[in-house]
Amino acid sequence: MSSSKVLPDLNQFTKSDIYSLFEIADKIQRQKLDFQDNKLISVALLFFESSTRTKASFQMAIRHLGLKILNFDPAKSSISKGESLIDTCKVIEALGAKAIVLRHSLLGISSKLSSSVNIPILNAGEGKASHPTQALSDVYTIWKNKGQLKEEKLLIVGDVFHSRVARSHFTLLPKLGIEVAVCGPSTLVPSVIEKKGIPIFRNLDEGLEWASVVMALRNQIERQHSFLVPNQREFSERFGLNGRRLEKFNKTGLIMHPMPLNLGVEISEEVLKDPRNIILDQVKNGVFVRAALLAKILELSL
Ligand code: CP
């Protein structure tokens, strides 16, 4: 019988769990901790979808903790000979890995695998459904920049429909007292979102007046059919973040994007030079949030 879990489960996270994680991340980030004793512990990275940040961030987090990486290339693995993912995970467990970091397009795959192995599965992005470590990294970044969270108002702009990051934020933010609203055309921000209690702005300038933090999302062009967005230029004119638009945005506001970004579509080059832009902080902080998660899950002493 398996005792494995899919982590982090944001539905189960309490406010104090989240702040405790942030304190650990902050400690790892600030102090040079000695993790010599961890060098016999391996973590496997299984990425079945492309990734730059999340994969590299987990790699860096694993190194920060003195752990070893069990790298896995799906295309060159025995999956290409027909081995199932369940058997692959059982083999990885038998080889001695203490956790599996999984990115996959299939909804529910992490949960299915967790019932076949006894080591935790860390969700590094699953389909359109969830990307909890990105959401935690984003909120940690707001916390580090603002020093508090409860008065913040986050506006998520753009392709919410295809965004696993947005879905994880909808679960995470209310636990911390952060207000969230979305902005975009009805094809990418369907009205049904309002039924979850999340306000929708169809006018970006009005949304920016309301927000203290704005997060643009990548227009997932590869998943959009032509009828969803007439063209990228029109999208950019109505919903793109640019210098002119941000002149009226809160002077102490923050500008975020989980990346990768389409420059000139959802965000313009001048926005990247804006001092309120903390996009690369999100990347940097993701290492420490993922390290903190691994430290908690693997019960490492800090
Ligand atoms: N933000 C994010 O998940 O980026 P990658 O797809 O590069 O990991």
PDB file of C-alpha atoms and ligand atoms in Angstrom:
ATOM      1  CA  MET A   1       0.000   0.000   0.000  1.00  0.00           C
ATOM      2  CA  SER A   2       1.319   3.435  -0.852  1.00  0.00           C
ATOM      3  CA  SER A   3       1.786   6.220   1.682  1.00  0.00           C
ATOM      4  CA  SER A   4       2.807   8.767  -0.935  1.00  0.00           C
ATOM      5  CA  LYS A   5       1.344  12.245  -1.317  1.00  0.00           C
ATOM      6  CA  VAL A   6       1.226  14.879  -4.047  1.00  0.00           C
ATOM      7  CA  LEU A   7       2.823  18.015  -2.659  1.00  0.00           C
ATOM      8  CA  PRO A   8       2.425  20.848  -2.071  1.00  0.00           C
ATOM      9  CA  ASP A   9      -1.349  20.535  -1.778  1.00  0.00           C
ATOM     10  CA  LEU A  10      -2.452  24.158  -1.563  1.00  0.00           C
ATOM     11  CA  ASN A  11      -5.986  23.121  -0.597  1.00  0.00           C
ATOM     12  CA  GLN A  12      -4.578  21.615   2.597  1.00  0.00           C
ATOM     13  CA  PHE A  13      -2.113  24.430   3.345  1.00  0.00           C
ATOM     14  CA  THR A  14      -3.046  26.688   6.252  1.00  0.00           C
ATOM     15  CA  LYS A  15      -1.937  30.288   6.564  1.00  0.00           C
ATOM     16  CA  SER A  16       0.576  29.227   9.208  1.00  0.00           C
ATOM     17  CA  ASP A  17       1.940  26.430   6.940  1.00  0.00           C
ATOM     18  CA  ILE A  18       2.549  29.038   4.239  1.00  0.00           C
ATOM     19  CA  TYR A  19       4.297  31.528   6.539  1.00  0.00           C
ATOM     20  CA  SER A  20       6.343  28.724   8.091  1.00  0.00           C
ATOM     21  CA  LEU A  21       7.487  27.734   4.580  1.00  0.00           C
ATOM     22  CA  PHE A  22       8.362  31.366   3.794  1.00  0.00           C
ATOM     23  CA  GLU A  23      10.407  31.640   7.026  1.00  0.00           C
ATOM     24  CA  ILE A  24      12.385  28.517   6.053  1.00  0.00           C
ATOM     25  CA  ALA A  25      12.905  29.848   2.505  1.00  0.00           C
ATOM     26  CA  ASP A  26      14.120  33.141   3.967  1.00  0.00           C
ATOM     27  CA  LYS A  27      16.494  31.317   6.321  1.00  0.00           C
ATOM     28  CA  ILE A  28      17.978  29.241   3.476  1.00  0.00           C
ATOM     29  CA  GLN A  29      18.273  32.418   1.368  1.00  0.00           C
ATOM     30  CA  ARG A  30      19.975  34.499   4.082  1.00  0.00           C
ATOM     31  CA  GLN A  31      22.232  32.004   5.802  1.00  0.00           C
ATOM     32  CA  LYS A  32      24.967  29.694   4.623  1.00  0.00           C
ATOM     33  CA  LEU A  33      23.654  26.447   6.065  1.00  0.00           C
ATOM     34  CA  ASP A  34      25.701  23.282   6.175  1.00  0.00           C
ATOM     35  CA  PHE A  35      23.911  20.417   4.486  1.00  0.00           C
ATOM     36  CA  GLN A  36      26.863  18.003   4.280  1.00  0.00           C
ATOM     37  CA  ASP A  37      24.778  15.203   5.800  1.00  0.00           C
ATOM     38  CA  ASN A  38      22.295  15.252   2.921  1.00  0.00           C
ATOM     39  CA  LYS A  39      24.608  14.127   0.150  1.00  0.00           C
ATOM     40  CA  LEU A  40      23.266  10.565   0.047  1.00  0.00           C
ATOM     41  CA  ILE A  41      19.680  11.739  -0.517  1.00  0.00           C
ATOM     42  CA  SER A  42      18.575  11.861  -4.172  1.00  0.00           C
ATOM     43  CA  VAL A  43      15.615  13.620  -5.755  1.00  0.00           C
ATOM     44  CA  ALA A  44      14.432  12.625  -9.248  1.00  0.00           C
ATOM     45  CA  LEU A  45      13.364  15.233 -11.792  1.00  0.00           C
ATOM     46  CA  LEU A  46      10.780  13.959 -14.295  1.00  0.00           C
ATOM     47  CA  PHE A  47       9.794  16.671 -16.759  1.00  0.00           C
ATOM     48  CA  PHE A  48       7.445  15.521 -19.525  1.00  0.00           C
ATOM     49  CA  GLU A  49       6.771  19.100 -20.664  1.00  0.00           C
ATOM     50  CA  SER A  50       9.317  21.789 -21.504  1.00  0.00           C
ATOM     51  CA  SER A  51      10.628  23.880 -18.649  1.00  0.00           C
ATOM     52  CA  THR A  52      13.443  26.322 -18.061  1.00  0.00           C
ATOM     53  CA  ARG A  53      12.683  27.975 -14.701  1.00  0.00           C
ATOM     54  CA  THR A  54      10.954  25.268 -12.715  1.00  0.00           C
ATOM     55  CA  LYS A  55      13.392  22.524 -13.647  1.00  0.00           C
ATOM     56  CA  ALA A  56      16.506  24.672 -13.166  1.00  0.00           C
ATOM     57  CA  SER A  57      15.048  26.093  -9.971  1.00  0.00           C
ATOM     58  CA  PHE A  58      14.503  22.619  -8.501  1.00  0.00           C
ATOM     59  CA  GLN A  59      18.061  21.707  -9.598  1.00  0.00           C
ATOM     60  CA  MET A  60      19.444  24.749  -7.776  1.00  0.00           C
ATOM     61  CA  ALA A  61      17.247  24.071  -4.733  1.00  0.00           C
ATOM     62  CA  ILE A  62      18.522  20.477  -4.575  1.00  0.00           C
ATOM     63  CA  ARG A  63      22.116  21.740  -4.740  1.00  0.00           C
ATOM     64  CA  HIS A  64      21.480  24.348  -2.036  1.00  0.00           C
ATOM     65  CA  LEU A  65      20.377  21.530   0.267  1.00  0.00           C
ATOM     66  CA  GLY A  66      23.400  19.363  -0.553  1.00  0.00           C
ATOM     67  CA  LEU A  67      21.166  16.692  -2.114  1.00  0.00           C
ATOM     68  CA  LYS A  68      21.828  14.741  -5.302  1.00  0.00           C
ATOM     69  CA  ILE A  69      19.826  14.993  -8.529  1.00  0.00           C
ATOM     70  CA  LEU A  70      18.598  11.883 -10.290  1.00  0.00           C
ATOM     71  CA  ASN A  71      18.155  13.294 -13.781  1.00  0.00           C
ATOM     72  CA  PHE A  72      15.716  11.700 -16.153  1.00  0.00           C
ATOM     73  CA  ASP A  73      15.212  12.389 -19.849  1.00  0.00           C
ATOM     74  CA  PRO A  74      11.788  11.030 -20.914  1.00  0.00           C
ATOM     75  CA  ALA A  75      12.765  10.876 -24.607  1.00  0.00           C
ATOM     76  CA  LYS A  76      15.835   8.726 -23.885  1.00  0.00           C
ATOM     77  CA  SER A  77      14.247   6.613 -21.154  1.00  0.00           C
ATOM     78  CA  SER A  78      12.592   3.207 -21.446  1.00  0.00           C
ATOM     79  CA  ILE A  79       9.271   5.030 -21.706  1.00  0.00           C
ATOM     80  CA  SER A  80      10.216   5.259 -25.394  1.00  0.00           C
ATOM     81  CA  LYS A  81      10.240   1.411 -25.368  1.00  0.00           C
ATOM     82  CA  GLY A  82       6.762   1.316 -23.916  1.00  0.00           C
ATOM     83  CA  GLU A  83       7.466   1.234 -20.174  1.00  0.00           C
ATOM     84  CA  SER A  84       4.625   2.801 -18.210  1.00  0.00           C
ATOM     85  CA  LEU A  85       5.056   5.907 -16.099  1.00  0.00           C
ATOM     86  CA  ILE A  86       3.916   3.952 -13.036  1.00  0.00           C
ATOM     87  CA  ASP A  87       6.675   1.364 -13.573  1.00  0.00           C
ATOM     88  CA  THR A  88       9.175   4.158 -14.221  1.00  0.00           C
ATOM     89  CA  CYS A  89       8.308   5.768 -10.882  1.00  0.00           C
ATOM     90  CA  LYS A  90       8.522   2.414  -9.086  1.00  0.00           C
ATOM     91  CA  VAL A  91      12.009   1.926 -10.580  1.00  0.00           C
ATOM     92  CA  ILE A  92      13.069   5.411  -9.486  1.00  0.00           C
ATOM     93  CA  GLU A  93      11.888   4.621  -5.968  1.00  0.00           C
ATOM     94  CA  ALA A  94      13.711   1.263  -6.027  1.00  0.00           C
ATOM     95  CA  LEU A  95      16.889   3.060  -7.132  1.00  0.00           C
ATOM     96  CA  GLY A  96      16.695   5.022  -3.893  1.00  0.00           C
ATOM     97  CA  ALA A  97      15.280   8.439  -4.798  1.00  0.00           C
ATOM     98  CA  LYS A  98      13.470  10.023  -1.859  1.00  0.00           C
ATOM     99  CA  ALA A  99      11.109  12.220  -3.906  1.00  0.00           C
ATOM    100  CA  ILE A 100       9.960  12.692  -7.491  1.00  0.00           C
ATOM    101  CA  VAL A 101       9.485  16.147  -8.988  1.00  0.00           C
ATOM    102  CA  LEU A 102       6.974  15.785 -11.817  1.00  0.00           C
ATOM    103  CA  ARG A 103       5.814  18.046 -14.620  1.00  0.00           C
ATOM    104  CA  HIS A 104       3.192  16.510 -16.873  1.00  0.00           C
ATOM    105  CA  SER A 105       0.341  17.650 -19.121  1.00  0.00           C
ATOM    106  CA  LEU A 106      -2.111  15.019 -17.907  1.00  0.00           C
ATOM    107  CA  LEU A 107      -4.660  16.091 -15.314  1.00  0.00           C
ATOM    108  CA  GLY A 108      -4.614  13.866 -12.216  1.00  0.00           C
ATOM    109  CA  ILE A 109      -1.400  12.037 -13.165  1.00  0.00           C
ATOM    110  CA  SER A 110       0.485  12.994  -9.968  1.00  0.00           C
ATOM    111  CA  SER A 111      -2.331  11.722  -7.814  1.00  0.00           C
ATOM    112  CA  LYS A 112      -2.511   8.469  -9.796  1.00  0.00           C
ATOM    113  CA  LEU A 113       1.242   7.903  -9.489  1.00  0.00           C
ATOM    114  CA  SER A 114       1.203   8.688  -5.793  1.00  0.00           C
ATOM    115  CA  SER A 115      -0.972   5.645  -5.204  1.00  0.00           C
ATOM    116  CA  SER A 116       1.730   3.404  -6.728  1.00  0.00           C
ATOM    117  CA  VAL A 117       4.853   4.611  -4.907  1.00  0.00           C
ATOM    118  CA  ASN A 118       5.799   5.397  -1.319  1.00  0.00           C
ATOM    119  CA  ILE A 119       7.832   8.527  -1.990  1.00  0.00           C
ATOM    120  CA  PRO A 120       6.295  11.996  -2.339  1.00  0.00           C
ATOM    121  CA  ILE A 121       5.469  13.398  -5.776  1.00  0.00           C
ATOM    122  CA  LEU A 122       6.145  17.130  -6.030  1.00  0.00           C
ATOM    123  CA  ASN A 123       3.873  18.896  -8.481  1.00  0.00           C
ATOM    124  CA  ALA A 124       6.046  21.008 -10.823  1.00  0.00           C
ATOM    125  CA  GLY A 125       3.088  21.928 -13.048  1.00  0.00           C
ATOM    126  CA  GLU A 126       0.195  19.687 -14.067  1.00  0.00           C
ATOM    127  CA  GLY A 127      -1.820  20.397 -17.219  1.00  0.00           C
ATOM    128  CA  LYS A 128      -3.916  23.549 -16.948  1.00  0.00           C
ATOM    129  CA  ALA A 129      -4.818  22.625 -13.384  1.00  0.00           C
ATOM    130  CA  SER A 130      -2.068  23.613 -11.002  1.00  0.00           C
ATOM    131  CA  HIS A 131       1.435  24.974 -10.556  1.00  0.00           C
ATOM    132  CA  PRO A 132       1.654  25.333  -6.779  1.00  0.00           C
ATOM    133  CA  THR A 133       5.393  25.986  -6.441  1.00  0.00           C
ATOM    134  CA  GLN A 134       5.121  28.902  -8.900  1.00  0.00           C
ATOM    135  CA  ALA A 135       2.223  30.420  -6.947  1.00  0.00           C
ATOM    136  CA  LEU A 136       4.107  30.006  -3.655  1.00  0.00           C
ATOM    137  CA  SER A 137       7.236  31.579  -5.189  1.00  0.00           C
ATOM    138  CA  ASP A 138       5.187  34.516  -6.492  1.00  0.00           C
ATOM    139  CA  VAL A 139       3.573  35.188  -3.124  1.00  0.00           C
ATOM    140  CA  TYR A 140       6.908  34.792  -1.303  1.00  0.00           C
ATOM    141  CA  THR A 141       8.279  37.433  -3.704  1.00  0.00           C
ATOM    142  CA  ILE A 142       5.447  39.840  -2.876  1.00  0.00           C
ATOM    143  CA  TRP A 143       6.053  39.201   0.842  1.00  0.00           C
ATOM    144  CA  LYS A 144       9.808  39.859   0.472  1.00  0.00           C
ATOM    145  CA  ASN A 145       9.177  43.091  -1.432  1.00  0.00           C
ATOM    146  CA  LYS A 146       6.253  44.476   0.568  1.00  0.00           C
ATOM    147  CA  GLY A 147       7.008  43.066   4.022  1.00  0.00           C
ATOM    148  CA  GLN A 148       3.362  42.033   4.412  1.00  0.00           C
ATOM    149  CA  LEU A 149       0.567  40.495   2.361  1.00  0.00           C
ATOM    150  CA  LYS A 150      -2.832  41.164   3.793  1.00  0.00           C
ATOM    151  CA  GLU A 151      -3.551  44.520   2.170  1.00  0.00           C
ATOM    152  CA  GLU A 152      -2.402  43.521  -1.287  1.00  0.00           C
ATOM    153  CA  LYS A 153      -4.655  43.379  -4.344  1.00  0.00           C
ATOM    154  CA  LEU A 154      -3.369  41.194  -7.174  1.00  0.00           C
ATOM    155  CA  LEU A 155      -4.664  41.691 -10.704  1.00  0.00           C
ATOM    156  CA  ILE A 156      -3.951  38.720 -13.016  1.00  0.00           C
ATOM    157  CA  VAL A 157      -4.081  39.831 -16.656  1.00  0.00           C
ATOM    158  CA  GLY A 158      -4.408  37.856 -19.884  1.00  0.00           C
ATOM    159  CA  ASP A 159      -4.736  34.181 -20.686  1.00  0.00           C
ATOM    160  CA  VAL A 160      -6.304  33.024 -17.422  1.00  0.00           C
ATOM    161  CA  PHE A 161      -8.215  30.242 -19.185  1.00  0.00           C
ATOM    162  CA  HIS A 162      -5.064  28.237 -20.010  1.00  0.00           C
ATOM    163  CA  SER A 163      -3.119  29.198 -16.892  1.00  0.00           C
ATOM    164  CA  ARG A 164      -2.251  26.659 -14.202  1.00  0.00           C
ATOM    165  CA  VAL A 165      -0.439  29.459 -12.370  1.00  0.00           C
ATOM    166  CA  ALA A 166      -3.677  31.479 -12.092  1.00  0.00           C
ATOM    167  CA  ARG A 167      -5.605  28.433 -10.828  1.00  0.00           C
ATOM    168  CA  SER A 168      -3.048  27.826  -8.079  1.00  0.00           C
ATOM    169  CA  HIS A 169      -3.231  31.501  -7.125  1.00  0.00           C
ATOM    170  CA  PHE A 170      -7.026  31.296  -6.819  1.00  0.00           C
ATOM    171  CA  THR A 171      -6.490  28.619  -4.151  1.00  0.00           C
ATOM    172  CA  LEU A 172      -3.535  30.238  -2.402  1.00  0.00           C
ATOM    173  CA  LEU A 173      -4.271  33.977  -2.249  1.00  0.00           C
ATOM    174  CA  PRO A 174      -7.526  33.964  -0.226  1.00  0.00           C
ATOM    175  CA  LYS A 175      -5.755  32.011   2.549  1.00  0.00           C
ATOM    176  CA  LEU A 176      -3.417  34.973   2.996  1.00  0.00           C
ATOM    177  CA  GLY A 177      -5.990  37.742   2.753  1.00  0.00           C
ATOM    178  CA  ILE A 178      -4.722  38.872  -0.656  1.00  0.00           C
ATOM    179  CA  GLU A 179      -7.558  40.093  -2.866  1.00  0.00           C
ATOM    180  CA  VAL A 180      -7.454  38.766  -6.409  1.00  0.00           C
ATOM    181  CA  ALA A 181      -9.135  39.945  -9.610  1.00  0.00           C
ATOM    182  CA  VAL A 182      -8.607  39.061 -13.265  1.00  0.00           C
ATOM    183  CA  CYS A 183      -8.585  41.037 -16.476  1.00  0.00           C
ATOM    184  CA  GLY A 184      -8.841  40.000 -20.119  1.00  0.00           C
ATOM    185  CA  PRO A 185     -11.208  39.330 -23.003  1.00  0.00           C
ATOM    186  CA  SER A 186     -14.142  36.996 -22.377  1.00  0.00           C
ATOM    187  CA  THR A 187     -12.511  34.334 -24.577  1.00  0.00           C
ATOM    188  CA  LEU A 188      -9.500  34.105 -22.232  1.00  0.00           C
ATOM    189  CA  VAL A 189     -11.202  35.204 -19.007  1.00  0.00           C
ATOM    190  CA  PRO A 190     -14.604  33.498 -19.064  1.00  0.00           C
ATOM    191  CA  SER A 191     -17.424  35.080 -17.044  1.00  0.00           C
ATOM    192  CA  VAL A 192     -17.814  31.834 -15.062  1.00  0.00           C
ATOM    193  CA  ILE A 193     -14.752  32.914 -13.028  1.00  0.00           C
ATOM    194  CA  GLU A 194     -16.979  35.496 -11.331  1.00  0.00           C
ATOM    195  CA  LYS A 195     -19.016  32.615  -9.858  1.00  0.00           C
ATOM    196  CA  LYS A 196     -15.910  31.724  -7.822  1.00  0.00           C
ATOM    197  CA  GLY A 197     -16.099  35.204  -6.297  1.00  0.00           C
ATOM    198  CA  ILE A 198     -13.244  36.592  -8.387  1.00  0.00           C
ATOM    199  CA  PRO A 199     -14.035  40.012  -9.920  1.00  0.00           C
ATOM    200  CA  ILE A 200     -13.360  40.503 -13.617  1.00  0.00           C
ATOM    201  CA  PHE A 201     -12.144  43.740 -15.189  1.00  0.00           C
ATOM    202  CA  ARG A 202     -12.684  43.999 -18.929  1.00  0.00           C
ATOM    203  CA  ASN A 203     -10.844  47.312 -18.972  1.00  0.00           C
ATOM    204  CA  LEU A 204      -7.170  47.101 -18.014  1.00  0.00           C
ATOM    205  CA  ASP A 205      -6.856  50.751 -16.939  1.00  0.00           C
ATOM    206  CA  GLU A 206      -9.668  50.251 -14.410  1.00  0.00           C
ATOM    207  CA  GLY A 207      -8.035  47.042 -13.189  1.00  0.00           C
ATOM    208  CA  LEU A 208      -4.704  48.818 -12.731  1.00  0.00           C
ATOM    209  CA  GLU A 209      -6.385  51.569 -10.715  1.00  0.00           C
ATOM    210  CA  TRP A 210      -7.695  48.874  -8.319  1.00  0.00           C
ATOM    211  CA  ALA A 211      -4.515  46.755  -8.047  1.00  0.00           C
ATOM    212  CA  SER A 212      -1.409  47.015  -5.883  1.00  0.00           C
ATOM    213  CA  VAL A 213       0.286  44.163  -7.769  1.00  0.00           C
ATOM    214  CA  VAL A 214      -0.211  43.274 -11.431  1.00  0.00           C
ATOM    215  CA  MET A 215       0.746  39.918 -12.922  1.00  0.00           C
ATOM    216  CA  ALA A 216       0.692  39.456 -16.684  1.00  0.00           C
ATOM    217  CA  LEU A 217       0.326  35.895 -17.959  1.00  0.00           C
ATOM    218  CA  ARG A 218       1.871  34.400 -21.043  1.00  0.00           C
ATOM    219  CA  ASN A 219      -0.518  34.291 -23.954  1.00  0.00           C
ATOM    220  CA  GLN A 220      -0.391  30.536 -24.529  1.00  0.00           C
ATOM    221  CA  ILE A 221      -0.546  30.947 -28.284  1.00  0.00           C
ATOM    222  CA  GLU A 222       0.099  27.234 -28.885  1.00  0.00           C
ATOM    223  CA  ARG A 223      -3.129  26.376 -27.019  1.00  0.00           C
ATOM    224  CA  GLN A 224      -5.261  29.226 -28.429  1.00  0.00           C
ATOM    225  CA  HIS A 225      -7.470  28.695 -31.441  1.00  0.00           C
ATOM    226  CA  SER A 226      -7.759  31.611 -33.827  1.00  0.00           C
ATOM    227  CA  PHE A 227     -11.195  32.557 -32.519  1.00  0.00           C
ATOM    228  CA  LEU A 228      -9.947  33.115 -28.936  1.00  0.00           C
ATOM    229  CA  VAL A 229      -7.828  36.167 -29.754  1.00  0.00           C
ATOM    230  CA  PRO A 230      -8.394  37.993 -33.083  1.00  0.00           C
ATOM    231  CA  ASN A 231      -4.690  38.813 -33.260  1.00  0.00           C
ATOM    232  CA  GLN A 232      -1.811  39.394 -30.861  1.00  0.00           C
ATOM    233  CA  ARG A 233      -1.558  43.100 -31.783  1.00  0.00           C
ATOM    234  CA  GLU A 234      -5.170  43.738 -30.829  1.00  0.00           C
ATOM    235  CA  PHE A 235      -4.662  41.789 -27.590  1.00  0.00           C
ATOM    236  CA  SER A 236      -1.582  43.852 -26.826  1.00  0.00           C
ATOM    237  CA  GLU A 237      -3.416  47.149 -27.411  1.00  0.00           C
ATOM    238  CA  ARG A 238      -6.254  46.240 -25.036  1.00  0.00           C
ATOM    239  CA  PHE A 239      -4.563  44.035 -22.446  1.00  0.00           C
ATOM    240  CA  GLY A 240      -0.801  44.456 -22.803  1.00  0.00           C
ATOM    241  CA  LEU A 241       1.252  46.084 -20.036  1.00  0.00           C
ATOM    242  CA  ASN A 242       3.190  49.027 -21.464  1.00  0.00           C
ATOM    243  CA  GLY A 243       4.902  52.152 -20.173  1.00  0.00           C
ATOM    244  CA  ARG A 244       2.033  54.516 -20.989  1.00  0.00           C
ATOM    245  CA  ARG A 245      -0.504  52.361 -19.210  1.00  0.00           C
ATOM    246  CA  LEU A 246       1.680  51.859 -16.142  1.00  0.00           C
ATOM    247  CA  GLU A 247       2.191  55.615 -15.670  1.00  0.00           C
ATOM    248  CA  LYS A 248      -1.102  55.611 -13.763  1.00  0.00           C
ATOM    249  CA  PHE A 249      -0.315  52.413 -11.811  1.00  0.00           C
ATOM    250  CA  ASN A 250       0.461  52.618  -8.083  1.00  0.00           C
ATOM    251  CA  LYS A 251       3.969  54.094  -7.582  1.00  0.00           C
ATOM    252  CA  THR A 252       4.708  51.430  -4.937  1.00  0.00           C
ATOM    253  CA  GLY A 253       3.023  48.713  -6.988  1.00  0.00           C
ATOM    254  CA  LEU A 254       4.725  45.556  -8.226  1.00  0.00           C
ATOM    255  CA  ILE A 255       4.821  44.151 -11.766  1.00  0.00           C
ATOM    256  CA  MET A 256       5.071  40.391 -12.123  1.00  0.00           C
ATOM    257  CA  HIS A 257       5.017  37.632 -14.746  1.00  0.00           C
ATOM    258  CA  PRO A 258       5.612  33.914 -14.123  1.00  0.00           C
ATOM    259  CA  MET A 259       7.434  33.704 -17.485  1.00  0.00           C
ATOM    260  CA  PRO A 260       8.202  32.664 -20.165  1.00  0.00           C
ATOM    261  CA  LEU A 261       6.941  35.926 -21.663  1.00  0.00           C
ATOM    262  CA  ASN A 262       5.936  37.077 -25.139  1.00  0.00           C
ATOM    263  CA  LEU A 263       7.699  40.408 -25.378  1.00  0.00           C
ATOM    264  CA  GLY A 264       5.513  42.963 -27.176  1.00  0.00           C
ATOM    265  CA  VAL A 265       2.332  40.939 -26.590  1.00  0.00           C
ATOM    266  CA  GLU A 266       1.379  40.798 -22.904  1.00  0.00           C
ATOM    267  CA  ILE A 267       4.272  42.999 -21.784  1.00  0.00           C
ATOM    268  CA  SER A 268       6.419  45.622 -23.519  1.00  0.00           C
ATOM    269  CA  GLU A 269      10.184  46.012 -23.334  1.00  0.00           C
ATOM    270  CA  GLU A 270       9.960  49.335 -21.428  1.00  0.00           C
ATOM    271  CA  VAL A 271       8.023  47.599 -18.624  1.00  0.00           C
ATOM    272  CA  LEU A 272      11.017  45.341 -18.063  1.00  0.00           C
ATOM    273  CA  LYS A 273      13.062  48.474 -17.220  1.00  0.00           C
ATOM    274  CA  ASP A 274      10.422  49.770 -14.778  1.00  0.00           C
ATOM    275  CA  PRO A 275      11.769  49.736 -11.178  1.00  0.00           C
ATOM    276  CA  ARG A 276       8.497  48.113 -10.048  1.00  0.00           C
ATOM    277  CA  ASN A 277       9.258  45.055 -12.208  1.00  0.00           C
ATOM    278  CA  ILE A 278      10.161  42.089  -9.958  1.00  0.00           C
ATOM    279  CA  ILE A 279       9.956  39.349 -12.608  1.00  0.00           C
ATOM    280  CA  LEU A 280      13.518  38.101 -12.084  1.00  0.00           C
ATOM    281  CA  ASP A 281      12.995  38.195  -8.290  1.00  0.00           C
ATOM    282  CA  GLN A 282      10.241  35.625  -8.883  1.00  0.00           C
ATOM    283  CA  VAL A 283      12.790  33.380 -10.601  1.00  0.00           C
ATOM    284  CA  LYS A 284      15.460  33.911  -7.924  1.00  0.00           C
ATOM    285  CA  ASN A 285      13.085  33.383  -5.010  1.00  0.00           C
ATOM    286  CA  GLY A 286      11.641  30.237  -6.567  1.00  0.00           C
ATOM    287  CA  VAL A 287      14.896  28.440  -5.745  1.00  0.00           C
ATOM    288  CA  PHE A 288      14.517  29.104  -2.011  1.00  0.00           C
ATOM    289  CA  VAL A 289      10.808  28.338  -1.837  1.00  0.00           C
ATOM    290  CA  ARG A 290      11.425  25.001  -3.572  1.00  0.00           C
ATOM    291  CA  ALA A 291      14.399  24.343  -1.278  1.00  0.00           C
ATOM    292  CA  ALA A 292      12.189  25.056   1.747  1.00  0.00           C
ATOM    293  CA  LEU A 293       9.527  22.689   0.439  1.00  0.00           C
ATOM    294  CA  LEU A 294      12.054  19.922  -0.145  1.00  0.00           C
ATOM    295  CA  ALA A 295      13.558  20.506   3.292  1.00  0.00           C
ATOM    296  CA  LYS A 296      10.116  20.169   4.887  1.00  0.00           C
ATOM    297  CA  ILE A 297       9.039  17.160   2.846  1.00  0.00           C
ATOM    298  CA  LEU A 298      12.326  15.309   3.352  1.00  0.00           C
ATOM    299  CA  GLU A 299      12.431  16.379   7.007  1.00  0.00           C
ATOM    300  CA  LEU A 300      15.948  17.801   6.688  1.00  0.00           C
ATOM    301  CA  SER A 301      17.366  19.513   9.745  1.00  0.00           C
ATOM    302  CA  LEU A 302      18.104  23.190   9.186  1.00  0.00           C
TER     303      LEU A 302
HETATM  304  N1   CP B   1       7.085  29.628 -14.899  1.00  0.00           N
HETATM  305  C1   CP B   1       7.369  28.401 -15.363  1.00  0.00           C
HETATM  306  O1   CP B   1       6.747  27.369 -14.981  1.00  0.00           O
HETATM  307  O2   CP B   1       8.393  28.372 -16.271  1.00  0.00           O
HETATM  308  P1   CP B   1       8.963  27.065 -16.972  1.00  0.00           P
HETATM  309  O3   CP B   1       7.867  26.483 -17.830  1.00  0.00           O
HETATM  310  O4   CP B   1      10.153  27.518 -17.758  1.00  0.00           O
HETATM  311  O5   CP B   1       9.340  26.086 -15.884  1.00  0.00           O
END
